[in-house]
Short mmCIF file of C-alpha atoms in Angstrom, two decimals:
data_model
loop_
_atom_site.label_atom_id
_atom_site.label_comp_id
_atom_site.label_asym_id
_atom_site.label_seq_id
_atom_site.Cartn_x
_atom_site.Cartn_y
_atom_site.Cartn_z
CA UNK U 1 -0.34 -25.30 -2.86
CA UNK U 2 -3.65 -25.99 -0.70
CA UNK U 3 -6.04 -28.49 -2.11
CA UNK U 4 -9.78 -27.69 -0.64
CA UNK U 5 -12.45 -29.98 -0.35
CA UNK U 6 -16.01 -28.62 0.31
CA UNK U 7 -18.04 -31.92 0.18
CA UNK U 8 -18.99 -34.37 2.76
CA UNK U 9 -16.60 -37.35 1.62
CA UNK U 10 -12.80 -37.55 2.28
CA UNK U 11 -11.02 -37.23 -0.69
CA UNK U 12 -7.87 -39.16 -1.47
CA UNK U 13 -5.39 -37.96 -3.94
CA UNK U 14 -2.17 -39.16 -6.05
CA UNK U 15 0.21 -36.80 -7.72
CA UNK U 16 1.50 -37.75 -11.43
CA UNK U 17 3.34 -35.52 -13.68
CA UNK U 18 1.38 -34.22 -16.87
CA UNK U 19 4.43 -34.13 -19.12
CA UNK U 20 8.21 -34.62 -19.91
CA UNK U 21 9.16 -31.21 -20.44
CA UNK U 22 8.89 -30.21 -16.78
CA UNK U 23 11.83 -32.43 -16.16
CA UNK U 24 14.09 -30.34 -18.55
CA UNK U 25 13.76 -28.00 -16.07
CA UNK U 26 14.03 -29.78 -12.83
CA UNK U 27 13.68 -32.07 -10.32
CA UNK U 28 10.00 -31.24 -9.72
CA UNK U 29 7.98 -33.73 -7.13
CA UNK U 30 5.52 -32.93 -3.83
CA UNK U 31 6.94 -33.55 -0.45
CA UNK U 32 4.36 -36.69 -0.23
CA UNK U 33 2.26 -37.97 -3.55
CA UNK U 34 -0.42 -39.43 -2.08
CA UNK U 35 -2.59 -37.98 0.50
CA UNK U 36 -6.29 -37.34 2.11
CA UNK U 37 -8.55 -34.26 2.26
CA UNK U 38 -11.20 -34.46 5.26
CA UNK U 39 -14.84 -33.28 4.36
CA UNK U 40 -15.27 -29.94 4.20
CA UNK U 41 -11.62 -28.41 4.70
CA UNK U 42 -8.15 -27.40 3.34
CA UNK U 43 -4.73 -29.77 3.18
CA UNK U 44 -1.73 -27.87 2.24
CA UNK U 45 0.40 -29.62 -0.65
CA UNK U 46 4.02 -28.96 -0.10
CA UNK U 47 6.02 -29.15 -3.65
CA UNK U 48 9.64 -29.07 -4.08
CA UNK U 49 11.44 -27.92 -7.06
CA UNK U 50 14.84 -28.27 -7.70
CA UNK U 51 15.91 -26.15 -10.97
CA UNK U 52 18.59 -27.02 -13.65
CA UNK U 53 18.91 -24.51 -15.78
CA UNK U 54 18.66 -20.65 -14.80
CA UNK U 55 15.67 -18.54 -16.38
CA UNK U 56 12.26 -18.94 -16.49
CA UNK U 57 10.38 -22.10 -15.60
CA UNK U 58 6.82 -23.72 -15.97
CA UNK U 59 6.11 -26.47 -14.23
CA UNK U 60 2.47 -28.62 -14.70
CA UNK U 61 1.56 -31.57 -12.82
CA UNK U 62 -1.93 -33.29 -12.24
CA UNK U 63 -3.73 -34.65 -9.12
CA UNK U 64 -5.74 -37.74 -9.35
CA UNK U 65 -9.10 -37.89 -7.02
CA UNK U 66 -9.71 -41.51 -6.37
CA UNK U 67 -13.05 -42.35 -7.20
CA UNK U 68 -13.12 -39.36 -10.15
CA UNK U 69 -12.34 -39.49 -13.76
CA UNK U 70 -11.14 -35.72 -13.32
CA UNK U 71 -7.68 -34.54 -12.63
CA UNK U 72 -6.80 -31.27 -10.74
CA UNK U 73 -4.06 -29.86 -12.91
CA UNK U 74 -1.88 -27.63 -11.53
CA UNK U 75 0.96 -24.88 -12.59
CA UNK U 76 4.01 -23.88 -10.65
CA UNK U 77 5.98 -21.10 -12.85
CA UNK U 78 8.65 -18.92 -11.97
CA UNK U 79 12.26 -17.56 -12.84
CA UNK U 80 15.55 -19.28 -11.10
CA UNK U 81 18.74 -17.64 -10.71
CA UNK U 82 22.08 -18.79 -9.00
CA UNK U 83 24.15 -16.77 -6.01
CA UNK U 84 23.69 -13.56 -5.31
CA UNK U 85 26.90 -11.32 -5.88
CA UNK U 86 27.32 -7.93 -5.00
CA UNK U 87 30.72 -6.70 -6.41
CA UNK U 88 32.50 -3.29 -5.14
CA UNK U 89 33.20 -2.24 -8.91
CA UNK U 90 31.13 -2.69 -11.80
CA UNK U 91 33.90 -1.16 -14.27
CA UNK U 92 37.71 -0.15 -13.52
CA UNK U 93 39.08 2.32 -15.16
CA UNK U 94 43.20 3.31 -13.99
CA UNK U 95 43.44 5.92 -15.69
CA UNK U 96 46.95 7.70 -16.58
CA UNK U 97 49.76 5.19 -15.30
CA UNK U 98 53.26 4.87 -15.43
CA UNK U 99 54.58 2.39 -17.74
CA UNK U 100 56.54 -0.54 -16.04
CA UNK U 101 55.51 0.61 -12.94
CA UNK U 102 52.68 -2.35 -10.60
CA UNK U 103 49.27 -0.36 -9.96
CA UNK U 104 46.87 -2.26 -7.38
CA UNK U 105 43.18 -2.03 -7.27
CA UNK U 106 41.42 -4.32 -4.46
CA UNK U 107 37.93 -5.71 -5.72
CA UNK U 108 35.70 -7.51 -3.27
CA UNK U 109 32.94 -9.80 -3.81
CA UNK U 110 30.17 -10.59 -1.43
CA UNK U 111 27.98 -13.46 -1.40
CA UNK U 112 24.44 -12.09 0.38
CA UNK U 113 22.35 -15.41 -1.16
CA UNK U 114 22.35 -18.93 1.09
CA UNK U 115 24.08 -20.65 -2.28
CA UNK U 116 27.98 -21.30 -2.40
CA UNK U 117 29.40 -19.58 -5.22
CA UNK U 118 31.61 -21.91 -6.71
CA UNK U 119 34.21 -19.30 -9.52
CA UNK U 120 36.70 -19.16 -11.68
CA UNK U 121 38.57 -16.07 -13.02
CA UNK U 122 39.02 -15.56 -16.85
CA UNK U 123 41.66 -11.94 -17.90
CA UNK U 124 40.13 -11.39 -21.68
CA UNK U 125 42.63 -8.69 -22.61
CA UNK U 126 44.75 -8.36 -25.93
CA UNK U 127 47.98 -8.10 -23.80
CA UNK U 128 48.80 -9.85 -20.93
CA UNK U 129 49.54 -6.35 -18.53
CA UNK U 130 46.60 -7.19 -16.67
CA UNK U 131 47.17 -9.96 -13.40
CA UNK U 132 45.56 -11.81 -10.82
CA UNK U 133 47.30 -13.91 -8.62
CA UNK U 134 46.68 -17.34 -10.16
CA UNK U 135 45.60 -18.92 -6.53
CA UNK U 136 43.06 -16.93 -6.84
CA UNK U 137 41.76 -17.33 -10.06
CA UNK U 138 39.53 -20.03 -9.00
CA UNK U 139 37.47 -20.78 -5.77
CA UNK U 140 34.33 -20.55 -3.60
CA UNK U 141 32.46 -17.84 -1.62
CA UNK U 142 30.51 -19.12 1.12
CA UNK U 143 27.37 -17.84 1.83
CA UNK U 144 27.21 -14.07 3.45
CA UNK U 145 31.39 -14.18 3.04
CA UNK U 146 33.28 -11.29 1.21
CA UNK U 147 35.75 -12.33 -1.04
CA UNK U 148 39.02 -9.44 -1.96
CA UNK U 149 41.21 -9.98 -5.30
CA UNK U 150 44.17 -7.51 -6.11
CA UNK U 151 44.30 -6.61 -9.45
CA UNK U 152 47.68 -5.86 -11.13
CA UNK U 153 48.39 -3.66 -13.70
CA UNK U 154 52.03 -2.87 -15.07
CA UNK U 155 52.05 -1.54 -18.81
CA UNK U 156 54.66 -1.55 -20.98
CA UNK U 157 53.88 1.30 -23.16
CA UNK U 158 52.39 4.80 -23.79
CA UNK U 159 48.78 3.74 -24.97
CA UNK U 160 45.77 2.91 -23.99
CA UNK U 161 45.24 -0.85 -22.78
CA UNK U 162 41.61 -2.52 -22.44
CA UNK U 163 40.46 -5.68 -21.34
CA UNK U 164 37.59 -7.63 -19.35
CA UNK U 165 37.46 -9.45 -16.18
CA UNK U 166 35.17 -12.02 -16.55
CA UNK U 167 33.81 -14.03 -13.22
CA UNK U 168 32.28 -17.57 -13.93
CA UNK U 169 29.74 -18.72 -11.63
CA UNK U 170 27.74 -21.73 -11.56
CA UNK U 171 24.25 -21.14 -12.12
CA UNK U 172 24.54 -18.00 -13.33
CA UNK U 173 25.52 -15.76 -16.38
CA UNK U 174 29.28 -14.57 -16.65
CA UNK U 175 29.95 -11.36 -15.17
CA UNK U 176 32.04 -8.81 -17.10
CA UNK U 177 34.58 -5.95 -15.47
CA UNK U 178 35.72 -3.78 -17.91
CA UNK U 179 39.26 -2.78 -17.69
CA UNK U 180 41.14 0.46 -18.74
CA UNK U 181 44.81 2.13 -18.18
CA UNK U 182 46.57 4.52 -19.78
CA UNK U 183 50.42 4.33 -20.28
CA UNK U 184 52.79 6.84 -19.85
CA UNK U 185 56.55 7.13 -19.89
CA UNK U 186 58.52 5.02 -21.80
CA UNK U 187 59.34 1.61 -21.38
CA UNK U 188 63.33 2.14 -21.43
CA UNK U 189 65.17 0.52 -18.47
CA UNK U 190 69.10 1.70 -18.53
CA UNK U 191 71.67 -0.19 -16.47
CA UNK U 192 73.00 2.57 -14.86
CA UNK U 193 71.22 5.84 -13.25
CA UNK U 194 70.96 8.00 -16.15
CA UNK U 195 69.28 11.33 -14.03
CA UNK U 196 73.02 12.25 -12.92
CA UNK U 197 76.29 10.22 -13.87
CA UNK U 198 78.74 10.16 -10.99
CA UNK U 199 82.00 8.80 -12.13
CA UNK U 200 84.54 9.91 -9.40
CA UNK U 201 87.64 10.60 -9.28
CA UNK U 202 89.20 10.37 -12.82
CA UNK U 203 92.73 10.81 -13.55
CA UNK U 204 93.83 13.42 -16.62
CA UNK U 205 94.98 12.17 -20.04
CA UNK U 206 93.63 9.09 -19.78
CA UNK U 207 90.25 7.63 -21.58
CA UNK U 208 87.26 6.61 -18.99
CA UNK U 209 84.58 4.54 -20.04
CA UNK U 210 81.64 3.33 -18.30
CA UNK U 211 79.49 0.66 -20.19
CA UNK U 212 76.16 0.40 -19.47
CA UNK U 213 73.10 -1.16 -21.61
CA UNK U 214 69.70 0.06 -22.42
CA UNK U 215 66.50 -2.15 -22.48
CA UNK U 216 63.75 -1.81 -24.28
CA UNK U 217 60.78 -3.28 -21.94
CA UNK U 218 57.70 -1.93 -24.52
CA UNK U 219 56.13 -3.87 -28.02
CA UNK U 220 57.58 -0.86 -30.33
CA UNK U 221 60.99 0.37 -31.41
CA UNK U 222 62.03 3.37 -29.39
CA UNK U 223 64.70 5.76 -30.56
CA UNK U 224 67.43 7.19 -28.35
CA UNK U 225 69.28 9.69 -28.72
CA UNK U 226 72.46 11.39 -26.02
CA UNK U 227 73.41 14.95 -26.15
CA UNK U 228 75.89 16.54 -24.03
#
């Protein structure tokens, strides 16, 4: 702010807040409340604001001129916001993915603001096939610094899985990832290699067997069946 005065007297000045609301919004309060204004000139009128809550903002405040039963009200009004985060993916979609198999997808995070960005990492998903190493999962990006997480992805059946990211950051709004894979395969893990049974040298007349066991690594019944 400049305060101007464009008579022939000095005028001296005291700041007071007009109301209670402004401090809902802030710590609001000029770099020095009292002050002087030379005949006929300009004073500039440094105010700091320190905002609490993100969103818009309006600010009043009143100057009292000594000797004057008049204030000079004033209005500082604006919109705050917290760190600003520039991610590399805005939605990740996997696509068609082997089941049981780990599928990696590197997201980065850059902090271009002067603010810290002090996080934590939330997986909103209906089944837990989605992972982020857990050290991870909470932290802060210094200012100008580029942050990388690996997402991991290993499904356990043929269907399609969905789920959010979700990035907390102080001062500002939660920001969603959507995420998306499609399973396919099936989720059967035998003990043995099933592609091509070797079973060597096997004398005649007499029974072999070779046990093995089949898992079932998916959330349904799966039926198996052997021909030869």
């Amino acid at each position: 702010f400049q305060l101007i005065n464009d008579s022939d007297l000095i005028a001296n000045y005291c700041y007071e807040p007009s109301d209670d609301v402004t401090q809902t919004y802030g710590d609001a309060y000029p770099y020095c409340k009292t002050g002087s204004v030379p005949p006929n000139s300009q004073s500039d009128f440094p105010f700091i604001f320190i905002p609490k809550i993100l969103g818009q903002f309006v600010i009043n405040g009143k100057i009292r001129i000594t000797g004057s039963s008049n204030f000079v009200h004033l209005t500082l009004s604006g919109i705050s916001s917290g760190p600003k985060l520039i991610f590399s993916h805005d939605n990740i979609d996997l696509g068609k993915i082997k089941v049981l198999q780990d599928v990696k997808r590197i997201i980065t995070v850059e902090n271009q603001s002067p603010i810290p960005a002090n996080f934590s990492i939330q997986i909103d998903s209906q089944f837990p096939v989605f992972h982020i190493d857990e050290l991870k999962m909470k932290g802060i990006i210094q200012p100008n610094e580029t942050r990388e997480f690996e997402l991991i992805t290993n499904l356990d059946d043929a269907r399609t899985f969905t789920g959010n990211l979700i990035f907390h950051v102080d001062h500002l709004h939660p920001i969603l990832i959507p995420l998306r894979a499609n399973g396919t395969g099936v989720p059967i893990v035998p003990s043995i290699e099933m592609e091509e049974l070797e079973l060597g040298t096997l004398l005649t007349e007499h029974v072999h067997v070779l046990p093995f066991t089949i898992v079932n690594k998916g959330m349904r019944k799966c039926n198996v069946m052997f021909s030869l």
